[in-house]
Coordinates of C-alpha atoms in Angstrom, one line a residue:
Chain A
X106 CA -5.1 -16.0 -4.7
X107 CA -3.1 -14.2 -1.7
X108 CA -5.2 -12.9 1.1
X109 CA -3.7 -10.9 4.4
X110 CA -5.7 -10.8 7.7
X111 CA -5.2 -8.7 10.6
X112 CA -7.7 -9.5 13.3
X113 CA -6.9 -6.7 15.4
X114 CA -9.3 -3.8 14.2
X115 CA -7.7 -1.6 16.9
X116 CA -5.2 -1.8 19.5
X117 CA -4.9 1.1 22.4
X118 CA -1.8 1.3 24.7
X119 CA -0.5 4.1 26.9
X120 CA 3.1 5.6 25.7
X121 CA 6.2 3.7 26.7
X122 CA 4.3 0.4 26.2
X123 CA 5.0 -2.0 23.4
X124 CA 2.5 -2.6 21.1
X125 CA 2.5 -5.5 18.6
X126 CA 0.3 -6.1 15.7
X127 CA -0.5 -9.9 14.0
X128 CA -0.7 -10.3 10.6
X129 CA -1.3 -13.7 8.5
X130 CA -1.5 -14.2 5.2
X131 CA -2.1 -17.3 2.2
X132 CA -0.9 -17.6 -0.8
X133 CA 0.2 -20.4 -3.0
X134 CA 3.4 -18.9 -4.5
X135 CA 6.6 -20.1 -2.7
X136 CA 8.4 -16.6 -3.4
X137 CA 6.7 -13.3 -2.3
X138 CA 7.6 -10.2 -0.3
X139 CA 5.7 -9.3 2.9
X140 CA 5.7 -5.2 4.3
X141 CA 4.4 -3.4 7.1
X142 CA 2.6 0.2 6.0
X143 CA 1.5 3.3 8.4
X144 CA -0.9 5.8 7.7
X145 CA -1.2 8.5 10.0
X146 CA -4.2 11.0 10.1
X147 CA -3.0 12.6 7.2
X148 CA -3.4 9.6 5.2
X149 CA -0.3 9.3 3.2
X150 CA 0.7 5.6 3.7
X151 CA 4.5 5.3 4.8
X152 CA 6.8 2.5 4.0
X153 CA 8.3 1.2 6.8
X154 CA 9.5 -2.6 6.5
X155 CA 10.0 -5.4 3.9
X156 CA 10.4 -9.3 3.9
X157 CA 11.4 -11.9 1.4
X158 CA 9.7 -15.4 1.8
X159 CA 13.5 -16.9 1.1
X160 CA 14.6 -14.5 4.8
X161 CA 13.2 -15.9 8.0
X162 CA 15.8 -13.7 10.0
X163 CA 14.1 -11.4 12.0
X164 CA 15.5 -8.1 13.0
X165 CA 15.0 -5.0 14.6
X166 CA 15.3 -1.7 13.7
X167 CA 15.2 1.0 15.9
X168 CA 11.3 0.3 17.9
X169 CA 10.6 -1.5 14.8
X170 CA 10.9 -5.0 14.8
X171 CA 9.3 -8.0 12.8
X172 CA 8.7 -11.9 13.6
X173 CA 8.6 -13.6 10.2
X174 CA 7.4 -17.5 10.7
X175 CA 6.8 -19.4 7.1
X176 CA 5.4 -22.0 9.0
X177 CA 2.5 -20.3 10.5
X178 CA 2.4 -17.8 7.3
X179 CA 2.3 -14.9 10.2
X180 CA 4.6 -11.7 9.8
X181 CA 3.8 -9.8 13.4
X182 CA 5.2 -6.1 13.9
X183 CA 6.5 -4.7 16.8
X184 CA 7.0 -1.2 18.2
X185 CA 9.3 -1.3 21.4
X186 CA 8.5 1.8 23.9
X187 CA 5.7 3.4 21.6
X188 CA 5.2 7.2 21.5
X189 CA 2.1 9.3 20.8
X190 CA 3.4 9.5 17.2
X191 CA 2.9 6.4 17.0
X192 CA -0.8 6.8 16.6
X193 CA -1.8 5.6 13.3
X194 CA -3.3 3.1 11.2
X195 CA -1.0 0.1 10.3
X196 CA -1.4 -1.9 7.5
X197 CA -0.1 -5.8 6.5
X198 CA 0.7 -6.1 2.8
X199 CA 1.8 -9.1 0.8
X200 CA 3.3 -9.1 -2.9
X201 CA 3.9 -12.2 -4.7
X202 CA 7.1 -12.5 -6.6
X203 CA 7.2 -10.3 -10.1
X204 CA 4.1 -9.0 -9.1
X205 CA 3.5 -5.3 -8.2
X206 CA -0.5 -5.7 -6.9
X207 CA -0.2 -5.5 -3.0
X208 CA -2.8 -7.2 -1.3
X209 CA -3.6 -5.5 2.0
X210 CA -5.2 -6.3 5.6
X211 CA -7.8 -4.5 6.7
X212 CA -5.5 -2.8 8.9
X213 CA -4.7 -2.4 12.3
X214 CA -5.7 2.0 14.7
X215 CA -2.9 1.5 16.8
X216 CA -3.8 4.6 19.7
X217 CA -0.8 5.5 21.6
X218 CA -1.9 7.7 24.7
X219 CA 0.2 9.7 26.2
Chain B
X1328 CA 14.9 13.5 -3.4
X1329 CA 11.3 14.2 -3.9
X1330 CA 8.4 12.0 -3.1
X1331 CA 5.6 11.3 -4.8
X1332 CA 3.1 13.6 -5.6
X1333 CA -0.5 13.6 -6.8
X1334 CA -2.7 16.0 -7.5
X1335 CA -5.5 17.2 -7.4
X1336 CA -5.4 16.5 -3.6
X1337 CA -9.0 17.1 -3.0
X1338 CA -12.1 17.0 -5.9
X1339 CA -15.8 17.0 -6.2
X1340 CA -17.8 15.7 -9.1
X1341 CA -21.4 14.9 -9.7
X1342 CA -22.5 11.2 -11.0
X1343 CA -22.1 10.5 -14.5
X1344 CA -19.4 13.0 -14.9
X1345 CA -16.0 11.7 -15.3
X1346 CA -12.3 12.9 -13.2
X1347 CA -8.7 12.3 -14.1
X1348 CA -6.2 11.9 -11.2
X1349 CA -2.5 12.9 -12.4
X1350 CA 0.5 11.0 -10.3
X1351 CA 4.5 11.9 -10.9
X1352 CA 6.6 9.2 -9.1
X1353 CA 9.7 9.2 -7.4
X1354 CA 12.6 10.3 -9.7
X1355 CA 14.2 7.2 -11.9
X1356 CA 11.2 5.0 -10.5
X1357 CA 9.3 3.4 -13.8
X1358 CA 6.7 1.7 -12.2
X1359 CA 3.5 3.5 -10.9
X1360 CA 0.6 1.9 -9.3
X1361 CA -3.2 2.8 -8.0
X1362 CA -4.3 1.7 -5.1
X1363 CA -8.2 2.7 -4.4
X1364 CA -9.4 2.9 -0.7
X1365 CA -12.7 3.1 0.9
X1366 CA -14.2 2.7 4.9
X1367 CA -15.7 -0.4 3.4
X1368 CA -13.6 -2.1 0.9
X1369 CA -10.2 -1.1 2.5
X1370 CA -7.0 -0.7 -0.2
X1371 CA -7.6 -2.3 -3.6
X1372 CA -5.3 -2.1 -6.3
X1373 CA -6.4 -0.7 -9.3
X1374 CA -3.6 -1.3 -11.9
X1375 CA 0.3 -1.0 -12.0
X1376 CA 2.2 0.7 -15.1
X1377 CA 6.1 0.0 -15.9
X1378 CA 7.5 1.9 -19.1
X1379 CA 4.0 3.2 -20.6
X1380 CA 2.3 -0.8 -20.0
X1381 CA 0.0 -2.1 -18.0
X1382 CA 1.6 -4.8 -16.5
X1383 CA -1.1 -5.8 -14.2
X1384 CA -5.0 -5.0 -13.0
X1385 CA -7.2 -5.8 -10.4
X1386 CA -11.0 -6.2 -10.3
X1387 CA -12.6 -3.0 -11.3
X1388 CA -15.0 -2.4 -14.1
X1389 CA -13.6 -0.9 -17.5
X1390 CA -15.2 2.6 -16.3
X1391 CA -11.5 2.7 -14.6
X1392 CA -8.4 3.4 -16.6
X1393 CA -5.2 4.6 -16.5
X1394 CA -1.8 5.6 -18.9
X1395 CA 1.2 6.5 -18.4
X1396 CA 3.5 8.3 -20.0
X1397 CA 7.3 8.6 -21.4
X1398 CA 8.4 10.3 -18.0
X1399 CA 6.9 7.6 -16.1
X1400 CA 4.3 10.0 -14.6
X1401 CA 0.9 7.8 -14.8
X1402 CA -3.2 9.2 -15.0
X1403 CA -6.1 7.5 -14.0
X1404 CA -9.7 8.0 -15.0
X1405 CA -12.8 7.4 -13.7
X1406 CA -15.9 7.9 -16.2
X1407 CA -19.7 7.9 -16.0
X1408 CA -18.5 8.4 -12.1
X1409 CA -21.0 6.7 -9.5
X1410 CA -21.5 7.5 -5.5
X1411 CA -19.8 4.8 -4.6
X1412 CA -16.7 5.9 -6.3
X1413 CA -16.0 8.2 -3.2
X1414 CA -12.8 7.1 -2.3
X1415 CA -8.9 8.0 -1.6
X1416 CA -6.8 7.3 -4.6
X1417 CA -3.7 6.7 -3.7
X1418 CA -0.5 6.3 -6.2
X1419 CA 2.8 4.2 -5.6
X1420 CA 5.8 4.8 -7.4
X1421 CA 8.7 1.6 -7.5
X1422 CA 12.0 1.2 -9.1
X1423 CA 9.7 -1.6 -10.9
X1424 CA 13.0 -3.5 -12.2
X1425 CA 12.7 -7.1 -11.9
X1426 CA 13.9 -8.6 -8.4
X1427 CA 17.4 -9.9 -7.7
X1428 CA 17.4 -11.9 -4.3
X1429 CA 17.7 -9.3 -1.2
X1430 CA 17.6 -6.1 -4.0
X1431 CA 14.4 -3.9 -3.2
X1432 CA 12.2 -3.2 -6.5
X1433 CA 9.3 -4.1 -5.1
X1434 CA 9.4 -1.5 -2.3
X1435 CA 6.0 1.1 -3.0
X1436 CA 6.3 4.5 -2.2
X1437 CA 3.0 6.1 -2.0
X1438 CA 1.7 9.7 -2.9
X1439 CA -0.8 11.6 0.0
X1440 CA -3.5 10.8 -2.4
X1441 CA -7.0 12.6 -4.2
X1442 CA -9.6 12.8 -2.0
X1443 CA -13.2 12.0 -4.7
X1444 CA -15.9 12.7 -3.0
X1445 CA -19.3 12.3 -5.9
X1446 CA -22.3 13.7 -5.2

């Protein structure tokens, strides 16, 4: 069974600061894919990254970046310099391989103040 | 390239009657899937659809189905609908090919959603 938890119910920062958001998750398969969701007031969840368990490297892109670590089965997000747009609900999902259920976190209110 | 779209977007029904949602997914995506949330329950997935099969379902009673069709554009319905039914339905669409190593099929595009409310 694959389970995601994000402890953090909500997070407030004022803009400019960075904001990062944990997320750990179980499962027993060795391949599966790992994404970060937003969902802003209007409720429409947005895509916004993707990891495969065989790709530890961690990137940025843009004010988005990830830390990926197998070992502690966490996947953390990061917005750099966050902006009242920011403002939303953000969401942990993990997929195990040929598998299209996405098991989610309870999700993270991210309040970005200005 | 156009999104995902659902509709209705918002809907009212009284218990015991029964609703169907419609989703279209992204163009040349073959794979749609429902997602149901709640304040309580969070995002559950309902079941996922690739080239008119279900491929896969969660845990919700048989009062839940779904199709979809030759286009790829995918129904669900909800009979004999109860209060707690009162959700967002949310769709994802997905290339839904099987994955090659760093390819993205399993990216899910999601729709804005149908707002149930039962009374």
């Amino acid at each position: 069974a694959q389970k995601v938890t994000q402890a953090q119910t909500e997070i407030s920062v004022v803009e400019k600061e960075d904001v990062t958001l944990d997320c750990v998750y179980e499962t027993r398969d060795t391949t599966y894919y790992l994404f970060w969701y937003k969902q802003p007031p209007s409720g429409e969840l947005v895509f916004l990254i993707r990891r495969n368990s065989f790709d530890e490297q961690n990137e940025i892109s843009g004010r988005y970046s990830w830390n990926f670590q197998k070992s502690t089965s966490s996947f953390n997000f990061t917005i750099t310099a966050s902006q009242v747009v920011d403002s939303a609900v953000y969401f942990c999902a993990l997929s195990e391989a040929l598998n299209y259920k996405l098991s989610f976190g309870a999700g993270t209110t991210v309040t970005v103040r200005a | 390239k156009a999104g995902v779209t659902q509709t209705p977007r918002y809907l009212i029904k009284t218990r015991g009657q029964q609703v169907t949602l419609s989703c279209s997914p992204i163009s040349g995506h073959r794979s749609v899937s429902w997602y149901q949330q709640t304040p309580g329950q969070g995002l559950q997935f309902l079941f996922e659809y690739f080239s008119e099969t279900q491929r896969n379902k969660g845990n919700f009673p048989g009062r839940f189905s779904g199709r979809q069709f030759s286009n790829s554009r995918s129904e669900m319905n909800v009979s004999t609908l109860e209060l707690g039914d009162s959700a967002l339905y949310l769709c994802a669409s997905s290339l839904g090919t099987g994955g090659l190593a760093g390819s993205a099929p399993y990216e899910q595009y999601f729709g804005p959603g149908t707002r149930l409310t039962v009374t």
